[in-house]
Amino acid sequence: MKFKTWDINLKVRLFGEALLDISFWAVFPFLTIYFSDSIGRQTTSLLLIVSQALSVITGLLGGYFADTYGRKRMMSISVIGEGAGFLIFAIAASTMFYSPYVAFFGFMVASIFMSFYQPASQAMIADVVKPEHRSHVYSIFYMMINIAVVIGPIIGAMVFNNYTSQTLIAIVLADLLLLILLTKFGRETAPLALNPELRQAQRQKKIGTVLLEQLKNYKLIFTDKVFFLYIVAGVIISQSFMQLDLLFPLYITEVIGDASIFSLQLTGEQLFGVIVSINGFCVALLTVFFTRMMSRYREKLVFMNSSFLYGVAILLFGISTGSWGAILAIILFSFAELMTVGIQQNFVAKIAPDDKRAMYFSAAGLRYTFGKVIAPFAITISTLIGYFATFATIAVLAVISGFIYFYMYSLYEKQNRAKA
């Protein structure tokens, strides 16, 4: 599928989100260090758990709102809320109004509104792209995110510590630009939102009725054993890749510390920026290649081996005491990530009804939202049993998720054969 044939919604979002992602990744990898230094590691862990628990709720509602009120509207609301949250963070991080707890509140507001964005975003791609092209389009968006992951942390390593408020203001400006692009060039694609009669009937319902229907709809979704196993395996494996932003920065700064790469002296924070950029560079450079290569193999083997490779990478990282060991670990970590790019979203798109597509993507997002609730516990656990034991535990969980994926796909294939 050539870029010139893409829907205008996709073109606008690709470039608008790229700018926003670059700004975001100049900040996000360093937040664990920032809050751990200002309010303590265990308090940071607890607050992260609370903020992500709230994101679980809003993420579920986000799928419903995107199906009912429209993808474009929910994406615009999400961008506005995210910008407001980071603006609060920027003000609270300034020397004049310095307050780490208010800063965290701003980050929490931004996180909550960010959870509204993805269900609408992923569903919009499925709305306007034919099934045979979806994996390719999803992989392009994923590649663009990881280009931002290359550029953002390099910028953040240079400016975030010394110019925290200014860097956060840059995110607010990127949010504003994306909002302008969505308003001017975006169009609505949600089937229910485009039907005036159905939309009006849905809007006349009381909020209590809506919430009750939401619970029933998600209960119906999770009665699908295949989809339920998909969520469970995703939550477990998320404990591996989410440590890139949680445990990795603390381990690098506290254990590896200052390092030398090709005679270049780096602080722990700068080394972490390099590690994150290597991950983003690998994914950005190899996304399309890996997506095409993995499409030749059975999905259940791809998912299982991806989880196994995550386990190896995490364990290697836990025994690394120098920069080169950490670099090798992040390369293997990146390959594990690349193996499942594109096919994850395509799997959800295949099993979701058209009128509940955003809701399915929202439910699938629980892999990350529940994962984000649990993942910060690794920070607390590391203070009790040490870094190596914590990494080893996460590696075992990754292997378990691989076996769950294998069983899930075997069940899915069996169901398809029964329907044929």
GROMACS .gro file of C-alpha atoms in nm, residues 11-375:
model
  365
   11LYS     CA    1  -0.114   1.109   0.672
   12VAL     CA    2  -0.194   1.390   0.914
   13ARG     CA    3  -0.161   1.170   1.219
   14LEU     CA    4   0.163   1.009   1.107
   15PHE     CA    5   0.351   1.339   1.098
   16GLY     CA    6   0.165   1.510   1.383
   17GLU     CA    7   0.213   1.215   1.617
   18ALA     CA    8   0.580   1.188   1.516
   19LEU     CA    9   0.647   1.542   1.642
   20LEU     CA   10   0.452   1.476   1.961
   21ASP     CA   11   0.634   1.147   2.018
   22ILE     CA   12   0.976   1.308   1.979
   23SER     CA   13   0.882   1.565   2.243
   24PHE     CA   14   0.733   1.300   2.471
   25TRP     CA   15   1.035   1.067   2.451
   26ALA     CA   16   1.265   1.354   2.540
   27VAL     CA   17   1.097   1.342   2.882
   28PHE     CA   18   0.936   1.006   2.955
   29PRO     CA   19   1.247   0.782   2.993
   30PHE     CA   20   1.387   1.016   3.259
   31LEU     CA   21   1.073   1.051   3.472
   32THR     CA   22   1.149   0.753   3.696
   33ILE     CA   23   1.487   0.904   3.783
   34TYR     CA   24   1.334   1.252   3.825
   35PHE     CA   25   1.060   1.145   4.066
   36SER     CA   26   1.279   0.890   4.251
   37ASP     CA   27   1.529   1.165   4.325
   38SER     CA   28   1.263   1.414   4.438
   39ILE     CA   29   1.011   1.201   4.630
   40GLY     CA   30   1.188   0.865   4.680
   41ARG     CA   31   1.184   0.534   4.497
   42GLN     CA   32   0.907   0.361   4.693
   43THR     CA   33   0.675   0.664   4.686
   44THR     CA   34   0.734   0.694   4.312
   45SER     CA   35   0.646   0.326   4.271
   46LEU     CA   36   0.321   0.369   4.467
   47LEU     CA   37   0.216   0.682   4.279
   48LEU     CA   38   0.287   0.519   3.942
   49ILE     CA   39   0.065   0.226   4.041
   50VAL     CA   40  -0.220   0.463   4.137
   51SER     CA   41  -0.193   0.669   3.818
   52GLN     CA   42  -0.190   0.364   3.595
   53ALA     CA   43  -0.486   0.211   3.780
   54LEU     CA   44  -0.684   0.522   3.690
   55SER     CA   45  -0.564   0.485   3.331
   56VAL     CA   46  -0.716   0.135   3.322
   57ILE     CA   47  -1.062   0.280   3.391
   58THR     CA   48  -1.032   0.566   3.144
   59GLY     CA   49  -0.888   0.335   2.881
   60LEU     CA   50  -1.196   0.114   2.899
   61LEU     CA   51  -1.427   0.413   2.873
   62GLY     CA   52  -1.214   0.547   2.590
   63GLY     CA   53  -1.309   0.254   2.368
   64TYR     CA   54  -1.680   0.312   2.429
   65PHE     CA   55  -1.655   0.688   2.374
   66ALA     CA   56  -1.455   0.639   2.051
   67ASP     CA   57  -1.719   0.401   1.913
   68THR     CA   58  -2.012   0.620   2.022
   69TYR     CA   59  -1.893   0.979   1.986
   70GLY     CA   60  -1.626   0.933   1.724
   71ARG     CA   61  -1.255   0.862   1.682
   72LYS     CA   62  -1.163   1.217   1.584
   73ARG     CA   63  -1.345   1.378   1.878
   74MET     CA   64  -1.188   1.148   2.137
   75MET     CA   65  -0.842   1.191   1.990
   76SER     CA   66  -0.884   1.570   2.007
   77ILE     CA   67  -1.006   1.558   2.369
   78SER     CA   68  -0.715   1.331   2.456
   79VAL     CA   69  -0.461   1.570   2.304
   80ILE     CA   70  -0.613   1.868   2.492
   81GLY     CA   71  -0.607   1.682   2.825
   82GLU     CA   72  -0.254   1.556   2.772
   83GLY     CA   73  -0.133   1.907   2.695
   84ALA     CA   74  -0.305   2.044   3.007
   85GLY     CA   75  -0.144   1.777   3.224
   86PHE     CA   76   0.207   1.846   3.095
   87LEU     CA   77   0.148   2.220   3.137
   88ILE     CA   78   0.072   2.160   3.507
   89PHE     CA   79   0.386   1.945   3.525
   90ALA     CA   80   0.593   2.220   3.361
   91ILE     CA   81   0.472   2.486   3.605
   92ALA     CA   82   0.525   2.262   3.908
   93ALA     CA   83   0.876   2.172   3.790
   94SER     CA   84   0.982   2.536   3.757
   95THR     CA   85   1.203   2.692   4.025
   96MET     CA   86   0.936   2.950   4.106
   97PHE     CA   87   0.653   2.703   4.181
   98TYR     CA   88   0.855   2.386   4.250
   99SER     CA   89   0.639   2.102   4.385
  100PRO     CA   90   0.719   1.739   4.291
  101TYR     CA   91   0.377   1.614   4.402
  102VAL     CA   92   0.193   1.869   4.189
  103ALA     CA   93   0.430   1.776   3.907
  104PHE     CA   94   0.332   1.412   3.945
  105PHE     CA   95  -0.035   1.513   3.947
  106GLY     CA   96   0.021   1.683   3.611
  107PHE     CA   97   0.188   1.369   3.479
  108MET     CA   98  -0.105   1.161   3.608
  109VAL     CA   99  -0.356   1.386   3.428
  110ALA     CA  100  -0.155   1.352   3.107
  111SER     CA  101  -0.139   0.972   3.146
  112ILE     CA  102  -0.515   0.944   3.197
  113PHE     CA  103  -0.595   1.143   2.883
  114MET     CA  104  -0.328   0.959   2.685
  115SER     CA  105  -0.519   0.636   2.753
  116PHE     CA  106  -0.818   0.782   2.562
  117TYR     CA  107  -0.609   0.828   2.249
  118GLN     CA  108  -0.492   0.479   2.152
  119PRO     CA  109  -0.828   0.295   2.123
  120ALA     CA  110  -0.956   0.566   1.888
  121SER     CA  111  -0.628   0.582   1.699
  122GLN     CA  112  -0.596   0.207   1.642
  123ALA     CA  113  -0.963   0.172   1.548
  124MET     CA  114  -0.939   0.457   1.296
  125ILE     CA  115  -0.663   0.271   1.111
  126ALA     CA  116  -0.881  -0.039   1.096
  127ASP     CA  117  -1.175   0.178   0.976
  128VAL     CA  118  -0.997   0.315   0.669
  129VAL     CA  119  -0.743   0.044   0.575
  130LYS     CA  120  -0.828  -0.283   0.405
  131PRO     CA  121  -0.748  -0.597   0.610
  132GLU     CA  122  -0.466  -0.709   0.381
  133HIS     CA  123  -0.282  -0.377   0.432
  134ARG     CA  124  -0.338  -0.325   0.805
  135SER     CA  125  -0.022  -0.497   0.931
  136HIS     CA  126   0.185  -0.282   0.697
  137VAL     CA  127   0.020   0.045   0.808
  138TYR     CA  128   0.042  -0.048   1.175
  139SER     CA  129   0.411  -0.126   1.129
  140ILE     CA  130   0.472   0.214   0.964
  141PHE     CA  131   0.312   0.394   1.259
  142TYR     CA  132   0.515   0.180   1.497
  143MET     CA  133   0.831   0.259   1.302
  144MET     CA  134   0.759   0.633   1.325
  145ILE     CA  135   0.716   0.604   1.702
  146ASN     CA  136   1.053   0.438   1.729
  147ILE     CA  137   1.221   0.701   1.516
  148ALA     CA  138   1.098   0.934   1.789
  149VAL     CA  139   1.241   0.693   2.047
  150VAL     CA  140   1.581   0.735   1.881
  151ILE     CA  141   1.574   1.114   1.862
  152GLY     CA  142   1.379   1.196   2.181
  153PRO     CA  143   1.606   1.039   2.447
  154ILE     CA  144   1.917   1.191   2.286
  155ILE     CA  145   1.756   1.534   2.315
  156GLY     CA  146   1.627   1.456   2.664
  157ALA     CA  147   1.968   1.341   2.788
  158MET     CA  148   2.104   1.685   2.698
  159VAL     CA  149   1.820   1.911   2.810
  160PHE     CA  150   1.574   1.745   3.052
  161ASN     CA  151   1.775   1.774   3.376
  162ASN     CA  152   1.881   2.136   3.316
  163TYR     CA  153   1.572   2.261   3.131
  164THR     CA  154   1.290   2.049   3.271
  165SER     CA  155   1.007   2.302   3.241
  166GLN     CA  156   1.112   2.415   2.895
  167THR     CA  157   1.122   2.055   2.771
  168LEU     CA  158   0.773   1.994   2.907
  169ILE     CA  159   0.647   2.310   2.737
  170ALA     CA  160   0.774   2.163   2.408
  171ILE     CA  161   0.535   1.869   2.461
  172VAL     CA  162   0.247   2.112   2.518
  173LEU     CA  163   0.328   2.289   2.190
  174ALA     CA  164   0.346   1.955   2.006
  175ASP     CA  165   0.002   1.866   2.149
  176LEU     CA  166  -0.132   2.199   2.023
  177LEU     CA  167   0.004   2.138   1.672
  178LEU     CA  168  -0.146   1.787   1.658
  179LEU     CA  169  -0.482   1.929   1.773
  180ILE     CA  170  -0.473   2.186   1.490
  181LEU     CA  171  -0.394   1.915   1.234
  182LEU     CA  172  -0.673   1.688   1.361
  183THR     CA  173  -0.923   1.976   1.357
  184LYS     CA  174  -0.831   2.101   1.010
  185PHE     CA  175  -0.763   1.779   0.818
  186GLY     CA  176  -0.916   1.493   1.015
  187ARG     CA  177  -1.254   1.336   0.942
  188GLU     CA  178  -1.476   1.104   1.139
  189THR     CA  179  -1.469   0.730   1.062
  190ALA     CA  180  -1.660   0.560   1.346
  191PRO     CA  181  -1.968   0.380   1.200
  192LEU     CA  182  -2.191   0.458   1.499
  193ALA     CA  183  -2.085   0.824   1.515
  194LEU     CA  184  -2.163   0.864   1.143
  195ASN     CA  185  -2.520   0.735   1.189
  196PRO     CA  186  -2.724   1.028   1.330
  197GLU     CA  187  -3.018   0.818   1.450
  198LEU     CA  188  -2.811   0.558   1.632
  199ARG     CA  189  -2.583   0.827   1.771
  200GLN     CA  190  -2.873   1.031   1.908
  201ALA     CA  191  -3.032   0.726   2.071
  202GLN     CA  192  -2.703   0.638   2.235
  203ARG     CA  193  -2.647   0.991   2.366
  204GLN     CA  194  -2.991   1.001   2.532
  205LYS     CA  195  -2.892   0.722   2.769
  206LYS     CA  196  -2.811   0.811   3.128
  207ILE     CA  197  -2.451   0.777   3.243
  208GLY     CA  198  -2.546   0.493   3.482
  209THR     CA  199  -2.703   0.300   3.196
  210VAL     CA  200  -2.396   0.361   2.981
  211LEU     CA  201  -2.160   0.234   3.248
  212LEU     CA  202  -2.373  -0.075   3.305
  213GLU     CA  203  -2.376  -0.147   2.932
  214GLN     CA  204  -2.001  -0.098   2.927
  215LEU     CA  205  -1.953  -0.363   3.192
  216LYS     CA  206  -2.183  -0.602   3.004
  217ASN     CA  207  -2.001  -0.539   2.675
  218TYR     CA  208  -1.660  -0.602   2.826
  219LYS     CA  209  -1.793  -0.906   3.008
  220LEU     CA  210  -1.909  -1.039   2.670
  221ILE     CA  211  -1.569  -0.967   2.516
  222PHE     CA  212  -1.385  -1.152   2.791
  223THR     CA  213  -1.603  -1.460   2.759
  224ASP     CA  214  -1.401  -1.525   2.445
  225LYS     CA  215  -1.133  -1.757   2.583
  226VAL     CA  216  -0.886  -1.681   2.304
  227PHE     CA  217  -0.909  -1.306   2.358
  228PHE     CA  218  -0.890  -1.347   2.735
  229LEU     CA  219  -0.569  -1.550   2.705
  230TYR     CA  220  -0.436  -1.283   2.470
  231ILE     CA  221  -0.488  -1.022   2.742
  232VAL     CA  222  -0.336  -1.241   3.016
  233ALA     CA  223  -0.024  -1.321   2.813
  234GLY     CA  224   0.009  -0.956   2.715
  235VAL     CA  225  -0.010  -0.836   3.076
  236ILE     CA  226   0.260  -1.083   3.178
  237ILE     CA  227   0.501  -1.002   2.894
  238SER     CA  228   0.447  -0.630   2.947
  239GLN     CA  229   0.638  -0.670   3.274
  240SER     CA  230   0.947  -0.719   3.058
  241PHE     CA  231   0.932  -0.438   2.806
  242MET     CA  232   0.793  -0.179   3.049
  243GLN     CA  233   1.106  -0.206   3.262
  244LEU     CA  234   1.284  -0.009   2.990
  245ASP     CA  235   1.127   0.302   3.148
  246LEU     CA  236   1.117   0.184   3.510
  247LEU     CA  237   1.390  -0.050   3.632
  248PHE     CA  238   1.646  -0.001   3.353
  249PRO     CA  239   1.720   0.367   3.426
  250LEU     CA  240   1.764   0.300   3.798
  251TYR     CA  241   1.988  -0.004   3.734
  252ILE     CA  242   2.204   0.185   3.485
  253THR     CA  243   2.251   0.491   3.706
  254GLU     CA  244   2.299   0.300   4.034
  255VAL     CA  245   2.487  -0.016   3.925
  256ILE     CA  246   2.659   0.053   3.593
  257GLY     CA  247   2.705   0.424   3.654
  258ASP     CA  248   2.949   0.630   3.450
  259ALA     CA  249   3.077   0.448   3.144
  260SER     CA  250   3.301   0.486   2.841
  261ILE     CA  251   3.191   0.401   2.485
  262PHE     CA  252   3.452   0.441   2.213
  263SER     CA  253   3.650   0.675   2.443
  264LEU     CA  254   3.337   0.885   2.500
  265GLN     CA  255   3.271   0.938   2.870
  266LEU     CA  256   2.904   0.916   2.969
  267THR     CA  257   2.719   0.964   3.295
  268GLY     CA  258   2.463   0.703   3.399
  269GLU     CA  259   2.177   0.922   3.276
  270GLN     CA  260   2.349   0.975   2.940
  271LEU     CA  261   2.420   0.603   2.905
  272PHE     CA  262   2.053   0.533   2.965
  273GLY     CA  263   1.964   0.784   2.693
  274VAL     CA  264   2.197   0.595   2.458
  275ILE     CA  265   2.039   0.259   2.553
  276VAL     CA  266   1.687   0.387   2.484
  277SER     CA  267   1.802   0.539   2.155
  278ILE     CA  268   1.959   0.210   2.046
  279ASN     CA  269   1.626   0.040   2.112
  280GLY     CA  270   1.442   0.302   1.910
  281PHE     CA  271   1.701   0.293   1.630
  282CYS     CA  272   1.677  -0.087   1.596
  283VAL     CA  273   1.298  -0.078   1.588
  284ALA     CA  274   1.280   0.221   1.351
  285LEU     CA  275   1.533   0.073   1.110
  286LEU     CA  276   1.406  -0.285   1.108
  287THR     CA  277   1.029  -0.264   1.169
  288VAL     CA  278   0.915  -0.313   0.809
  289PHE     CA  279   1.179  -0.582   0.748
  290PHE     CA  280   1.083  -0.780   1.059
  291THR     CA  281   0.709  -0.745   0.988
  292ARG     CA  282   0.754  -0.894   0.642
  293MET     CA  283   0.988  -1.165   0.765
  294MET     CA  284   0.769  -1.269   1.058
  295SER     CA  285   0.462  -1.288   0.829
  296ARG     CA  286   0.621  -1.601   0.676
  297TYR     CA  287   0.595  -1.792   1.003
  298ARG     CA  288   0.304  -1.912   1.215
  299GLU     CA  289   0.193  -1.640   1.453
  300LYS     CA  290   0.191  -1.864   1.758
  301LEU     CA  291   0.560  -1.948   1.708
  302VAL     CA  292   0.644  -1.581   1.655
  303PHE     CA  293   0.472  -1.473   1.976
  304MET     CA  294   0.616  -1.758   2.181
  305ASN     CA  295   0.975  -1.705   2.065
  306SER     CA  296   0.942  -1.329   2.110
  307SER     CA  297   0.854  -1.385   2.476
  308PHE     CA  298   1.145  -1.628   2.518
  309LEU     CA  299   1.386  -1.374   2.368
  310TYR     CA  300   1.253  -1.106   2.605
  311GLY     CA  301   1.340  -1.340   2.892
  312VAL     CA  302   1.696  -1.390   2.766
  313ALA     CA  303   1.746  -1.015   2.717
  314ILE     CA  304   1.611  -0.928   3.063
  315LEU     CA  305   1.833  -1.188   3.231
  316LEU     CA  306   2.139  -1.066   3.038
  317PHE     CA  307   2.064  -0.709   3.143
  318GLY     CA  308   2.045  -0.820   3.507
  319ILE     CA  309   2.399  -0.963   3.498
  320SER     CA  310   2.553  -0.674   3.303
  321THR     CA  311   2.788  -0.454   3.501
  322GLY     CA  312   2.928  -0.259   3.206
  323SER     CA  313   2.799  -0.058   2.912
  324TRP     CA  314   2.864  -0.321   2.643
  325GLY     CA  315   2.668  -0.590   2.824
  326ALA     CA  316   2.375  -0.351   2.853
  327ILE     CA  317   2.402  -0.265   2.483
  328LEU     CA  318   2.396  -0.633   2.380
  329ALA     CA  319   2.095  -0.689   2.607
  330ILE     CA  320   1.901  -0.396   2.458
  331ILE     CA  321   1.969  -0.522   2.103
  332LEU     CA  322   1.820  -0.864   2.190
  333PHE     CA  323   1.538  -0.681   2.372
  334SER     CA  324   1.469  -0.482   2.054
  335PHE     CA  325   1.461  -0.795   1.837
  336ALA     CA  326   1.204  -0.948   2.074
  337GLU     CA  327   0.993  -0.635   2.037
  338LEU     CA  328   1.026  -0.631   1.658
  339MET     CA  329   0.902  -0.986   1.616
  340THR     CA  330   0.542  -0.900   1.705
  341VAL     CA  331   0.511  -0.551   1.553
  342GLY     CA  332   0.201  -0.521   1.335
  343ILE     CA  333   0.058  -0.868   1.394
  344GLN     CA  334  -0.065  -0.773   1.743
  345GLN     CA  335  -0.306  -0.506   1.621
  346ASN     CA  336  -0.400  -0.710   1.316
  347PHE     CA  337  -0.505  -0.999   1.540
  348VAL     CA  338  -0.744  -0.771   1.730
  349ALA     CA  339  -0.879  -0.623   1.405
  350LYS     CA  340  -0.952  -0.973   1.272
  351ILE     CA  341  -1.167  -1.081   1.565
  352ALA     CA  342  -1.344  -0.750   1.642
  353PRO     CA  343  -1.692  -0.664   1.503
  354ASP     CA  344  -1.696  -0.341   1.302
  355ASP     CA  345  -1.930  -0.156   1.540
  356LYS     CA  346  -1.723  -0.250   1.848
  357ARG     CA  347  -1.377  -0.220   1.698
  358ALA     CA  348  -1.255   0.058   1.929
  359MET     CA  349  -1.391  -0.130   2.228
  360TYR     CA  350  -1.190  -0.437   2.132
  361PHE     CA  351  -0.879  -0.227   2.085
  362SER     CA  352  -0.952  -0.065   2.420
  363ALA     CA  353  -0.984  -0.405   2.586
  364ALA     CA  354  -0.665  -0.520   2.412
  365GLY     CA  355  -0.498  -0.212   2.557
  366LEU     CA  356  -0.548  -0.365   2.901
  367ARG     CA  357  -0.231  -0.559   2.825
  368TYR     CA  358  -0.048  -0.231   2.871
  369THR     CA  359  -0.271  -0.053   3.122
  370PHE     CA  360  -0.282  -0.348   3.365
  371GLY     CA  361   0.083  -0.404   3.287
  372LYS     CA  362   0.159  -0.045   3.383
  373VAL     CA  363  -0.024  -0.092   3.712
  374ILE     CA  364   0.184  -0.398   3.800
  375ALA     CA  365   0.521  -0.303   3.646
   0.00000   0.00000   0.00000
